[in-house]
PDB file of C-alpha atoms and ligand atoms in Angstrom:
ATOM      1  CA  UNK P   1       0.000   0.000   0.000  1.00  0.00           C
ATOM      2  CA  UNK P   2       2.935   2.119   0.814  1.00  0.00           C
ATOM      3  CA  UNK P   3       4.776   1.290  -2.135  1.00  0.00           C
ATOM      4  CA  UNK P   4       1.230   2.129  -4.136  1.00  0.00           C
ATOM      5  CA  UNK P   5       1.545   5.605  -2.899  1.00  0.00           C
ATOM      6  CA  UNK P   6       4.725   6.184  -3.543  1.00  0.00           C
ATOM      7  CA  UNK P   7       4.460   5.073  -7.251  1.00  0.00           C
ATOM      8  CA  UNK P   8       2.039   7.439  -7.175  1.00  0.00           C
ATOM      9  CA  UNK P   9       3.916  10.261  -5.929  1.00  0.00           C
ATOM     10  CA  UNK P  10       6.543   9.814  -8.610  1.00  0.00           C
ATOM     11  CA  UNK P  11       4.511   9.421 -11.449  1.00  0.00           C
ATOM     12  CA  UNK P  12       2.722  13.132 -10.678  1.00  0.00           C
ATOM     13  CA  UNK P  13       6.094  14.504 -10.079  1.00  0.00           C
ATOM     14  CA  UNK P  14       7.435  12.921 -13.326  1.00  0.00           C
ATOM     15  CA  UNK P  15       4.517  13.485 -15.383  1.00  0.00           C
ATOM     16  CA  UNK P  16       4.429  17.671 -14.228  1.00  0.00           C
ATOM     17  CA  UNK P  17       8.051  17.473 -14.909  1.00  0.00           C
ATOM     18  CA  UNK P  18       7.688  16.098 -18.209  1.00  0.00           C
ATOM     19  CA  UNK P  19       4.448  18.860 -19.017  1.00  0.00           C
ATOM     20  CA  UNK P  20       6.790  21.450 -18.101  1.00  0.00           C
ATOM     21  CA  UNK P  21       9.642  20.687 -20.714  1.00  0.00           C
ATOM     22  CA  UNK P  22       7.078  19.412 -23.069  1.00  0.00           C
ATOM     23  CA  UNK P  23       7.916  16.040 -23.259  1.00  0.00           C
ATOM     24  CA  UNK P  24       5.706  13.834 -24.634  1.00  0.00           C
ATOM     25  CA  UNK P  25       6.882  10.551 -23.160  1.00  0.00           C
ATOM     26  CA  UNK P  26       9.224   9.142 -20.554  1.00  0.00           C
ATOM     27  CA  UNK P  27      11.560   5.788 -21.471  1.00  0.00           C
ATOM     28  CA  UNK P  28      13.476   5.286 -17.697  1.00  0.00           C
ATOM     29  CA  UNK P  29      13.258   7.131 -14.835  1.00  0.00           C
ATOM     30  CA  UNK P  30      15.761   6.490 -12.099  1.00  0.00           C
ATOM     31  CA  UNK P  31      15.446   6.404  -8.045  1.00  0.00           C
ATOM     32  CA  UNK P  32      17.724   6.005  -5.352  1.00  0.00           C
ATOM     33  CA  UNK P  33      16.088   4.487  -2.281  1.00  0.00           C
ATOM     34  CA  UNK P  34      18.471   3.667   0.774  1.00  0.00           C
ATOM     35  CA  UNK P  35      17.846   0.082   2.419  1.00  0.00           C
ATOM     36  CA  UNK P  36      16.489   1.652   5.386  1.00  0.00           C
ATOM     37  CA  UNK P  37      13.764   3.953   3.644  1.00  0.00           C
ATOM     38  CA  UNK P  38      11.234   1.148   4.546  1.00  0.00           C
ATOM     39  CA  UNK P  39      10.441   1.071   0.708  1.00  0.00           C
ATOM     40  CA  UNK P  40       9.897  -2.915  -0.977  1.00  0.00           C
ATOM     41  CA  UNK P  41      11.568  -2.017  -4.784  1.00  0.00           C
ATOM     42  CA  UNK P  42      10.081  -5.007  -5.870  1.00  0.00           C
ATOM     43  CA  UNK P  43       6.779  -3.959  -4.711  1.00  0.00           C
ATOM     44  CA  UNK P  44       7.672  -0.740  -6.206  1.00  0.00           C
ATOM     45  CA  UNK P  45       8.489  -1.915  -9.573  1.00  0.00           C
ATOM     46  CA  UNK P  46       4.944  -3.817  -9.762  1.00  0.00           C
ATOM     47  CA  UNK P  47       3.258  -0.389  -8.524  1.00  0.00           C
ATOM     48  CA  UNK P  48       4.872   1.630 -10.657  1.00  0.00           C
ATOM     49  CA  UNK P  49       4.519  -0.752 -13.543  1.00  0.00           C
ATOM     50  CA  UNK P  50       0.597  -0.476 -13.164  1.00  0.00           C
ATOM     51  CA  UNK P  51       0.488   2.795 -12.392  1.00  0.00           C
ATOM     52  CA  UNK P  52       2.581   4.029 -15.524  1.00  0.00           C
ATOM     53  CA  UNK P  53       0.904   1.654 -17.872  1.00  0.00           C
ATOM     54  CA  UNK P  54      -2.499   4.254 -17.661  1.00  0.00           C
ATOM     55  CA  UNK P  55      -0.268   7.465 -18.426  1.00  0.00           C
ATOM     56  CA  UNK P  56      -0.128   8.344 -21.651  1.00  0.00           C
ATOM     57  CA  UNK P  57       3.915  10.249 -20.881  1.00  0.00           C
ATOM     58  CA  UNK P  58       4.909   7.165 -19.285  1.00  0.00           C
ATOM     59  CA  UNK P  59       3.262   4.209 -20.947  1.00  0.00           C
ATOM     60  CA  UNK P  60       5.693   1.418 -20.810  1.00  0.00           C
ATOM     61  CA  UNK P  61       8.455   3.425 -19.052  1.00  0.00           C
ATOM     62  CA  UNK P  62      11.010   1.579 -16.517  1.00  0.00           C
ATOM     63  CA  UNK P  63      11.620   2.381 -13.126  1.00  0.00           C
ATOM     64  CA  UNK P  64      15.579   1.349 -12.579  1.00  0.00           C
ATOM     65  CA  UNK P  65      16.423   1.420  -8.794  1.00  0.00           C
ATOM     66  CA  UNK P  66      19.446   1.853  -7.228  1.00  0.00           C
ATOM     67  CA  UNK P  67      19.597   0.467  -3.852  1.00  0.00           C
ATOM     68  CA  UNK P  68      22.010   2.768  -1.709  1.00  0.00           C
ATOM     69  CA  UNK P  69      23.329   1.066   1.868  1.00  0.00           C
ATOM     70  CA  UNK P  70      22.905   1.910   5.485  1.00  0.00           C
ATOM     71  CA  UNK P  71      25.523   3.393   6.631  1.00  0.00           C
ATOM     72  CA  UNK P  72      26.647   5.314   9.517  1.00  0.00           C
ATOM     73  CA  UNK P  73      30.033   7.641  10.788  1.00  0.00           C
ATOM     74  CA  UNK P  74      31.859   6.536  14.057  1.00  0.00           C
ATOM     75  CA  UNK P  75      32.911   9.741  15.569  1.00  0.00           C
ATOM     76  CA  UNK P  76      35.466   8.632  17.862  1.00  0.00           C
ATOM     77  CA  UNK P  77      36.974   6.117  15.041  1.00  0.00           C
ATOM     78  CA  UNK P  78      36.648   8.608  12.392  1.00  0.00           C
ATOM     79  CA  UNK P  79      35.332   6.151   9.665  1.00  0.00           C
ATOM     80  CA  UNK P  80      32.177   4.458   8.141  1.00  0.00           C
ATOM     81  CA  UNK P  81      30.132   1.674   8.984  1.00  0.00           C
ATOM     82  CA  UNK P  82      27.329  -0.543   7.526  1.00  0.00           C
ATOM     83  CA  UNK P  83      24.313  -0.069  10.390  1.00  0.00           C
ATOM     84  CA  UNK P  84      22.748  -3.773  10.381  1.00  0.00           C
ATOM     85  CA  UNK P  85      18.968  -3.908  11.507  1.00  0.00           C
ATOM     86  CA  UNK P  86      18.965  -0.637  11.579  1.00  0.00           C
ATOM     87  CA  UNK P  87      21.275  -0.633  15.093  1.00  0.00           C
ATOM     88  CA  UNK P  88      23.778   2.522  14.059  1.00  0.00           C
ATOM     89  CA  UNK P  89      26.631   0.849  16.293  1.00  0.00           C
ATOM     90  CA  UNK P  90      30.601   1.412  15.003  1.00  0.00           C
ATOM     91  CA  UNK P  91      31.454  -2.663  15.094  1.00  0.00           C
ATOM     92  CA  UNK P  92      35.273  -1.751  16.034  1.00  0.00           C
ATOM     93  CA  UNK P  93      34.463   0.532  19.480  1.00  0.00           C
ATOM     94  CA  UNK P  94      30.466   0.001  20.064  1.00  0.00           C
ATOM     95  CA  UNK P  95      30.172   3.691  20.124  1.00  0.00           C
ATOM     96  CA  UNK P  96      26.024   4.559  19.026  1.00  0.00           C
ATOM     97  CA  UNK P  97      26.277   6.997  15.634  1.00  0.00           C
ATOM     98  CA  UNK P  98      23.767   9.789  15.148  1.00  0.00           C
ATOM     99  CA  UNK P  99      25.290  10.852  11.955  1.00  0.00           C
ATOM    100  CA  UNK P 100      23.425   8.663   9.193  1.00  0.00           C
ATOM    101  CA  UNK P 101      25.321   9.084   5.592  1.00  0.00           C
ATOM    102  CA  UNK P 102      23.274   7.130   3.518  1.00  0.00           C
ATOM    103  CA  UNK P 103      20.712   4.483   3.495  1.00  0.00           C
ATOM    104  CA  UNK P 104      17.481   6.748   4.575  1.00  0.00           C
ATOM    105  CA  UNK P 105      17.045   8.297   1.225  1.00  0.00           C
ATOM    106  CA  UNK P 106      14.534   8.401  -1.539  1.00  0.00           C
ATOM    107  CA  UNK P 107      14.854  10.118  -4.577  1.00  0.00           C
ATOM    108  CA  UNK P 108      14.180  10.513  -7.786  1.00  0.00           C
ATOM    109  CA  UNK P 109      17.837  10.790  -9.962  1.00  0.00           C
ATOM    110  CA  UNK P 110      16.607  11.448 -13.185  1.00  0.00           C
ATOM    111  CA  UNK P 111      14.870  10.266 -16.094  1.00  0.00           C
ATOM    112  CA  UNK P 112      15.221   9.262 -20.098  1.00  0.00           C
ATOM    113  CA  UNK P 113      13.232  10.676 -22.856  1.00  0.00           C
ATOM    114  CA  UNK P 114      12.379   9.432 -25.847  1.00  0.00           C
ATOM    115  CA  UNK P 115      14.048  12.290 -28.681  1.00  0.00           C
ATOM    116  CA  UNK P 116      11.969  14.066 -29.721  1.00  0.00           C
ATOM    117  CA  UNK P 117      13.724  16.447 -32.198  1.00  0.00           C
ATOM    118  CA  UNK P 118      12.276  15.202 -35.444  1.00  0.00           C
ATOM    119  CA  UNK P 119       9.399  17.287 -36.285  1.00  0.00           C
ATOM    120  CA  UNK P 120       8.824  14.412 -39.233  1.00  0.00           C
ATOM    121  CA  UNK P 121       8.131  11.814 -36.433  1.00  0.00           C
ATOM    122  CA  UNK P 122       5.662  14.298 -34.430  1.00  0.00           C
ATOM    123  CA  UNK P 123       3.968  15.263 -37.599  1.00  0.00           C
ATOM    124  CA  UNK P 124       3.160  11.394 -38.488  1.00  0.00           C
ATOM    125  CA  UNK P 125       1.982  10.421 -34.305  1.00  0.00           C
ATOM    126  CA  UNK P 126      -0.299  13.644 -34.774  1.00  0.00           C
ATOM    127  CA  UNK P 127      -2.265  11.566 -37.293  1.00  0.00           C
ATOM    128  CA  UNK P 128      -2.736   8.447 -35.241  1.00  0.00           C
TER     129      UNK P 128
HETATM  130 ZN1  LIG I   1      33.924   3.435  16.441  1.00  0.00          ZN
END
Protein backbone atom coordinates (compact mmCIF):
# COMPACT_ATOMS: atom_id res chain seq x y z
CA UNK A 1 0.00 0.00 0.00
CA UNK A 2 2.94 2.12 0.81
CA UNK A 3 4.78 1.29 -2.14
CA UNK A 4 1.23 2.13 -4.14
CA UNK A 5 1.54 5.61 -2.90
CA UNK A 6 4.72 6.18 -3.54
CA UNK A 7 4.46 5.07 -7.25
CA UNK A 8 2.04 7.44 -7.18
CA UNK A 9 3.92 10.26 -5.93
CA UNK A 10 6.54 9.81 -8.61
CA UNK A 11 4.51 9.42 -11.45
CA UNK A 12 2.72 13.13 -10.68
CA UNK A 13 6.09 14.50 -10.08
CA UNK A 14 7.44 12.92 -13.33
CA UNK A 15 4.52 13.48 -15.38
CA UNK A 16 4.43 17.67 -14.23
CA UNK A 17 8.05 17.47 -14.91
CA UNK A 18 7.69 16.10 -18.21
CA UNK A 19 4.45 18.86 -19.02
CA UNK A 20 6.79 21.45 -18.10
CA UNK A 21 9.64 20.69 -20.71
CA UNK A 22 7.08 19.41 -23.07
CA UNK A 23 7.92 16.04 -23.26
CA UNK A 24 5.71 13.83 -24.63
CA UNK A 25 6.88 10.55 -23.16
CA UNK A 26 9.22 9.14 -20.55
CA UNK A 27 11.56 5.79 -21.47
CA UNK A 28 13.48 5.29 -17.70
CA UNK A 29 13.26 7.13 -14.83
CA UNK A 30 15.76 6.49 -12.10
CA UNK A 31 15.45 6.40 -8.05
CA UNK A 32 17.72 6.00 -5.35
CA UNK A 33 16.09 4.49 -2.28
CA UNK A 34 18.47 3.67 0.77
CA UNK A 35 17.85 0.08 2.42
CA UNK A 36 16.49 1.65 5.39
CA UNK A 37 13.76 3.95 3.64
CA UNK A 38 11.23 1.15 4.55
CA UNK A 39 10.44 1.07 0.71
CA UNK A 40 9.90 -2.91 -0.98
CA UNK A 41 11.57 -2.02 -4.78
CA UNK A 42 10.08 -5.01 -5.87
CA UNK A 43 6.78 -3.96 -4.71
CA UNK A 44 7.67 -0.74 -6.21
CA UNK A 45 8.49 -1.92 -9.57
CA UNK A 46 4.94 -3.82 -9.76
CA UNK A 47 3.26 -0.39 -8.52
CA UNK A 48 4.87 1.63 -10.66
CA UNK A 49 4.52 -0.75 -13.54
CA UNK A 50 0.60 -0.48 -13.16
CA UNK A 51 0.49 2.79 -12.39
CA UNK A 52 2.58 4.03 -15.52
CA UNK A 53 0.90 1.65 -17.87
CA UNK A 54 -2.50 4.25 -17.66
CA UNK A 55 -0.27 7.47 -18.43
CA UNK A 56 -0.13 8.34 -21.65
CA UNK A 57 3.91 10.25 -20.88
CA UNK A 58 4.91 7.16 -19.28
CA UNK A 59 3.26 4.21 -20.95
CA UNK A 60 5.69 1.42 -20.81
CA UNK A 61 8.46 3.42 -19.05
CA UNK A 62 11.01 1.58 -16.52
CA UNK A 63 11.62 2.38 -13.13
CA UNK A 64 15.58 1.35 -12.58
CA UNK A 65 16.42 1.42 -8.79
CA UNK A 66 19.45 1.85 -7.23
CA UNK A 67 19.60 0.47 -3.85
CA UNK A 68 22.01 2.77 -1.71
CA UNK A 69 23.33 1.07 1.87
CA UNK A 70 22.91 1.91 5.49
CA UNK A 71 25.52 3.39 6.63
CA UNK A 72 26.65 5.31 9.52
CA UNK A 73 30.03 7.64 10.79
CA UNK A 74 31.86 6.54 14.06
CA UNK A 75 32.91 9.74 15.57
CA UNK A 76 35.47 8.63 17.86
CA UNK A 77 36.97 6.12 15.04
CA UNK A 78 36.65 8.61 12.39
CA UNK A 79 35.33 6.15 9.66
CA UNK A 80 32.18 4.46 8.14
CA UNK A 81 30.13 1.67 8.98
CA UNK A 82 27.33 -0.54 7.53
CA UNK A 83 24.31 -0.07 10.39
CA UNK A 84 22.75 -3.77 10.38
CA UNK A 85 18.97 -3.91 11.51
CA UNK A 86 18.97 -0.64 11.58
CA UNK A 87 21.27 -0.63 15.09
CA UNK A 88 23.78 2.52 14.06
CA UNK A 89 26.63 0.85 16.29
CA UNK A 90 30.60 1.41 15.00
CA UNK A 91 31.45 -2.66 15.09
CA UNK A 92 35.27 -1.75 16.03
CA UNK A 93 34.46 0.53 19.48
CA UNK A 94 30.47 0.00 20.06
CA UNK A 95 30.17 3.69 20.12
CA UNK A 96 26.02 4.56 19.03
CA UNK A 97 26.28 7.00 15.63
CA UNK A 98 23.77 9.79 15.15
CA UNK A 99 25.29 10.85 11.95
CA UNK A 100 23.43 8.66 9.19
CA UNK A 101 25.32 9.08 5.59
CA UNK A 102 23.27 7.13 3.52
CA UNK A 103 20.71 4.48 3.49
CA UNK A 104 17.48 6.75 4.58
CA UNK A 105 17.04 8.30 1.23
CA UNK A 106 14.53 8.40 -1.54
CA UNK A 107 14.85 10.12 -4.58
CA UNK A 108 14.18 10.51 -7.79
CA UNK A 109 17.84 10.79 -9.96
CA UNK A 110 16.61 11.45 -13.18
CA UNK A 111 14.87 10.27 -16.09
CA UNK A 112 15.22 9.26 -20.10
CA UNK A 113 13.23 10.68 -22.86
CA UNK A 114 12.38 9.43 -25.85
CA UNK A 115 14.05 12.29 -28.68
CA UNK A 116 11.97 14.07 -29.72
CA UNK A 117 13.72 16.45 -32.20
CA UNK A 118 12.28 15.20 -35.44
CA UNK A 119 9.40 17.29 -36.28
CA UNK A 120 8.82 14.41 -39.23
CA UNK A 121 8.13 11.81 -36.43
CA UNK A 122 5.66 14.30 -34.43
CA UNK A 123 3.97 15.26 -37.60
CA UNK A 124 3.16 11.39 -38.49
CA UNK A 125 1.98 10.42 -34.30
CA UNK A 126 -0.30 13.64 -34.77
CA UNK A 127 -2.26 11.57 -37.29
CA UNK A 128 -2.74 8.45 -35.24
ZN1 LIG B 1 33.92 3.44 16.44
Amino acid sequence: MHELALAQSIIEVVESKAEECGLRRVRTVHLRVGEASGVLAEALQGAFAMLASLSPVLEQAQLVIEVTPHRAWCEPCARAFAVVDFLARCPVCGAWSTRILSGTELQILDMEVEADDQQGSQERERNE
